[in-house]
mmCIF file of C-alpha atoms in Angstrom:
data_model
loop_
_atom_site.group_PDB
_atom_site.id
_atom_site.type_symbol
_atom_site.label_atom_id
_atom_site.label_comp_id
_atom_site.label_asym_id
_atom_site.label_seq_id
_atom_site.Cartn_x
_atom_site.Cartn_y
_atom_site.Cartn_z
ATOM 1 C CA MET D 1 136.099 144.882 89.475
ATOM 2 C CA GLY D 2 137.807 143.515 92.401
ATOM 3 C CA MET D 3 141.366 143.204 92.900
ATOM 4 C CA PRO D 4 142.346 142.883 89.085
ATOM 5 C CA GLY D 5 140.510 146.276 88.569
ATOM 6 C CA LEU D 6 142.428 147.821 91.528
ATOM 7 C CA ALA D 7 145.794 146.697 90.085
ATOM 8 C CA ALA D 8 144.873 147.816 86.596
ATOM 9 C CA ALA D 9 143.854 151.118 87.850
ATOM 10 C CA TYR D 10 146.866 151.600 89.768
ATOM 11 C CA LEU D 11 149.176 150.702 86.778
ATOM 12 C CA ALA D 12 146.970 153.096 84.728
ATOM 13 C CA GLY D 13 147.518 155.982 87.039
ATOM 14 C CA ALA D 14 151.340 155.306 86.798
ATOM 15 C CA LEU D 15 151.220 155.206 83.076
ATOM 16 C CA LEU D 16 149.110 158.396 82.998
ATOM 17 C CA TRP D 17 152.016 160.225 84.896
ATOM 18 C CA TRP D 18 154.313 158.993 82.065
ATOM 19 C CA ILE D 19 151.811 160.140 79.293
ATOM 20 C CA VAL D 20 151.410 163.732 81.027
ATOM 21 C CA LEU D 21 155.098 164.193 81.588
ATOM 22 C CA VAL D 22 156.277 163.203 78.124
ATOM 23 C CA PRO D 23 154.463 165.769 76.047
ATOM 24 C CA GLY D 24 155.197 168.541 78.566
ATOM 25 C CA THR D 25 158.854 167.623 78.497
ATOM 26 C CA TRP D 26 159.011 167.262 74.802
ATOM 27 C CA ARG D 27 157.603 170.814 74.490
ATOM 28 C CA TYR D 28 160.251 172.134 76.880
ATOM 29 C CA LEU D 29 162.989 170.369 75.027
ATOM 30 C CA ALA D 30 161.704 171.606 71.710
ATOM 31 C CA GLY D 31 161.684 175.286 72.888
ATOM 32 C CA ASP D 32 164.949 175.343 74.559
ATOM 33 C CA ARG D 33 167.567 173.161 72.902
ATOM 34 C CA THR D 34 170.376 174.331 75.133
ATOM 35 C CA ALA D 35 168.726 172.727 78.224
ATOM 36 C CA VAL D 36 169.045 169.022 77.120
ATOM 37 C CA ASP D 37 169.994 167.597 73.702
ATOM 38 C CA ARG D 38 168.053 165.053 71.729
ATOM 39 C CA THR D 39 170.501 162.135 72.698
ATOM 40 C CA SER D 40 169.776 162.810 76.309
ATOM 41 C CA TRP D 41 166.149 162.714 75.766
ATOM 42 C CA HIS D 42 166.483 159.435 73.963
ATOM 43 C CA SER D 43 168.646 158.043 76.803
ATOM 44 C CA LEU D 44 165.898 159.214 79.422
ATOM 45 C CA MET D 45 163.169 157.359 77.233
ATOM 46 C CA ILE D 46 165.124 154.204 77.236
ATOM 47 C CA ASN D 47 165.718 154.369 80.874
ATOM 48 C CA LEU D 48 162.000 154.841 81.492
ATOM 49 C CA GLY D 49 161.334 151.378 80.104
ATOM 50 C CA PRO D 50 162.797 149.291 83.137
ATOM 51 C CA LEU D 51 160.842 151.646 85.488
ATOM 52 C CA LEU D 52 157.590 150.877 83.731
ATOM 53 C CA ILE D 53 158.487 146.980 83.894
ATOM 54 C CA LEU D 54 159.217 147.516 87.585
ATOM 55 C CA LEU D 55 155.866 149.289 88.430
ATOM 56 C CA GLY D 56 154.122 146.531 86.291
ATOM 57 C CA ALA D 57 155.793 143.702 88.301
ATOM 58 C CA ASP D 58 155.293 145.486 91.527
ATOM 59 C CA GLN D 59 151.518 145.610 90.807
ATOM 60 C CA ILE D 60 151.425 141.835 89.556
ATOM 61 C CA SER D 61 153.358 140.949 92.820
ATOM 62 C CA ALA D 62 150.651 142.642 95.003
ATOM 63 C CA LEU D 63 148.025 141.108 93.009
ATOM 64 C CA VAL D 64 149.270 137.595 93.246
ATOM 65 C CA GLN D 65 149.922 138.175 97.074
ATOM 66 C CA LYS D 66 146.325 139.398 97.734
ATOM 67 C CA SER D 67 144.946 136.544 95.683
ATOM 68 C CA LEU D 68 146.853 134.000 97.792
ATOM 69 C CA VAL D 69 145.541 135.231 101.149
ATOM 70 C CA SER D 70 142.039 136.256 99.987
ATOM 71 C CA ASP D 71 140.603 132.811 100.844
ATOM 72 C CA MET D 72 142.247 132.849 104.318
ATOM 73 C CA GLU D 73 140.584 134.261 107.510
ATOM 74 C CA SER D 74 139.102 137.517 107.644
ATOM 75 C CA GLY D 75 141.372 140.374 108.170
ATOM 76 C CA THR D 76 144.273 138.777 106.455
ATOM 77 C CA ILE D 77 144.531 141.119 103.394
ATOM 78 C CA ALA D 78 144.376 144.122 105.827
ATOM 79 C CA ALA D 79 147.218 142.538 108.034
ATOM 80 C CA LEU D 80 149.255 142.210 104.652
ATOM 81 C CA ASN D 81 148.840 145.791 103.803
ATOM 82 C CA TYR D 82 149.867 146.910 107.322
ATOM 83 C CA ALA D 83 152.709 144.687 107.232
ATOM 84 C CA ALA D 84 153.645 146.234 103.902
ATOM 85 C CA LYS D 85 153.568 149.773 105.510
ATOM 86 C CA LEU D 86 155.946 148.541 108.079
ATOM 87 C CA GLU D 87 158.363 146.953 105.698
ATOM 88 C CA GLY D 88 158.887 150.200 103.851
ATOM 89 C CA LEU D 89 159.102 152.224 107.063
ATOM 90 C CA PRO D 90 163.034 152.019 107.319
ATOM 91 C CA VAL D 91 163.631 152.659 103.626
ATOM 92 C CA GLY D 92 161.138 155.507 103.564
ATOM 93 C CA ILE D 93 162.699 157.313 106.476
ATOM 94 C CA PHE D 94 166.292 156.654 106.098
ATOM 95 C CA ALA D 95 166.941 156.205 102.653
ATOM 96 C CA ALA D 96 164.888 159.351 101.697
ATOM 97 C CA ALA D 97 166.672 161.508 104.297
ATOM 98 C CA ILE D 98 170.009 160.422 103.431
ATOM 99 C CA THR D 99 169.723 160.449 99.628
ATOM 100 C CA THR D 100 168.199 163.999 99.947
ATOM 101 C CA VAL D 101 171.667 165.090 101.292
ATOM 102 C CA PHE D 102 174.171 162.894 99.349
ATOM 103 C CA PHE D 103 172.515 162.709 95.925
ATOM 104 C CA PRO D 104 173.211 166.400 94.835
ATOM 105 C CA ALA D 105 176.768 166.003 95.765
ATOM 106 C CA LEU D 106 176.791 162.602 93.692
ATOM 107 C CA ILE D 107 175.424 164.321 90.765
ATOM 108 C CA ASP D 108 177.888 167.190 90.957
ATOM 109 C CA ALA D 109 180.764 164.790 90.976
ATOM 110 C CA MET D 110 179.416 162.847 88.051
ATOM 111 C CA SER D 111 178.625 165.928 86.060
ATOM 112 C CA ARG D 112 182.293 167.166 86.458
ATOM 113 C CA GLY D 113 183.493 163.671 85.297
ATOM 114 C CA GLU D 114 185.128 162.976 88.621
ATOM 115 C CA THR D 115 184.562 159.232 88.648
ATOM 116 C CA GLU D 116 186.464 158.494 91.806
ATOM 117 C CA MET D 117 184.747 161.385 93.670
ATOM 118 C CA ALA D 118 181.437 159.845 92.576
ATOM 119 C CA LYS D 119 182.258 156.504 93.490
ATOM 120 C CA ASP D 120 183.272 157.641 97.023
ATOM 121 C CA ARG D 121 180.171 159.729 97.355
ATOM 122 C CA PHE D 122 178.022 156.833 96.392
ATOM 123 C CA MET D 123 179.553 154.373 98.794
ATOM 124 C CA ALA D 124 179.137 156.933 101.512
ATOM 125 C CA GLY D 125 175.549 157.418 100.816
ATOM 126 C CA LEU D 126 175.106 153.653 100.561
ATOM 127 C CA SER D 127 176.904 153.057 103.744
ATOM 128 C CA GLY D 128 174.836 155.492 105.620
ATOM 129 C CA ILE D 129 171.649 153.998 104.244
ATOM 130 C CA LEU D 130 172.716 150.391 105.363
ATOM 131 C CA LEU D 131 174.094 151.477 108.922
ATOM 132 C CA CYS D 132 170.635 153.244 109.640
ATOM 133 C CA SER D 133 168.128 150.861 107.877
ATOM 134 C CA LEU D 134 169.809 147.589 109.048
ATOM 135 C CA PRO D 135 169.355 148.199 112.771
ATOM 136 C CA ALA D 136 165.673 149.248 111.992
ATOM 137 C CA MET D 137 165.179 146.056 109.999
ATOM 138 C CA ALA D 138 166.549 144.054 112.800
ATOM 139 C CA LEU D 139 164.345 145.669 115.353
ATOM 140 C CA LEU D 140 161.211 145.168 113.138
ATOM 141 C CA CYS D 141 162.266 141.545 112.708
ATOM 142 C CA LEU D 142 162.994 140.889 116.301
ATOM 143 C CA GLU D 143 160.340 142.912 117.958
ATOM 144 C CA ALA D 144 157.690 142.742 115.239
ATOM 145 C CA GLU D 145 154.628 142.181 117.488
ATOM 146 C CA SER D 146 155.723 144.932 120.043
ATOM 147 C CA VAL D 147 156.225 147.453 117.133
ATOM 148 C CA VAL D 148 152.940 146.622 115.477
ATOM 149 C CA ARG D 149 151.312 146.920 118.945
ATOM 150 C CA VAL D 150 152.519 150.472 119.632
ATOM 151 C CA LEU D 151 151.923 151.699 116.092
ATOM 152 C CA PHE D 152 148.533 150.131 115.304
ATOM 153 C CA GLU D 153 146.795 148.551 118.120
ATOM 154 C CA ARG D 154 143.782 150.528 119.090
ATOM 155 C CA GLY D 155 140.065 150.634 118.276
ATOM 156 C CA ASN D 156 139.171 147.564 116.126
ATOM 157 C CA PHE D 157 142.901 146.706 115.701
ATOM 158 C CA ASP D 158 143.118 144.096 118.599
ATOM 159 C CA SER D 159 145.738 141.652 119.842
ATOM 160 C CA ARG D 160 144.721 139.310 117.160
ATOM 161 C CA ALA D 161 145.191 141.701 114.326
ATOM 162 C CA SER D 162 148.580 142.590 115.857
ATOM 163 C CA GLU D 163 149.655 139.039 115.881
ATOM 164 C CA LEU D 164 148.293 138.567 112.296
ATOM 165 C CA THR D 165 150.138 141.732 111.080
ATOM 166 C CA SER D 166 153.548 140.912 112.913
#
């Protein structure tokens, strides 16, 4: 089925998560009405719509990127995949670590209705993510080929593959 099949399967997997989670959550809410009221459930379902659109757009973007480079020289799609892994590295490392720490404090402030405290905590977390991610991004941009060589260049991944990926 090729690339369209891969994109459709990935999107179907993401939708399957939603299909599996909704009935389980619904049963939970129906059994314990003190946990979350129906208004909160409705709000959750409305907020899932943009997430599904984002997942679909992400898959369409990947499909278009791979379609555009598929007629190029051999190894271009692999290079694109490796480059995408490096692109997500700073966010995956720094944003995940920082949000794990500040997100509970942010939610606590929001649940108590402390708007100013929530705003301060949000800005502190965002500042931390930016202060860590921006230097990492600069390193990846300025020293792309060196970073790619250190991380990937071994075996069949030669200097030509490093150049193409960076």
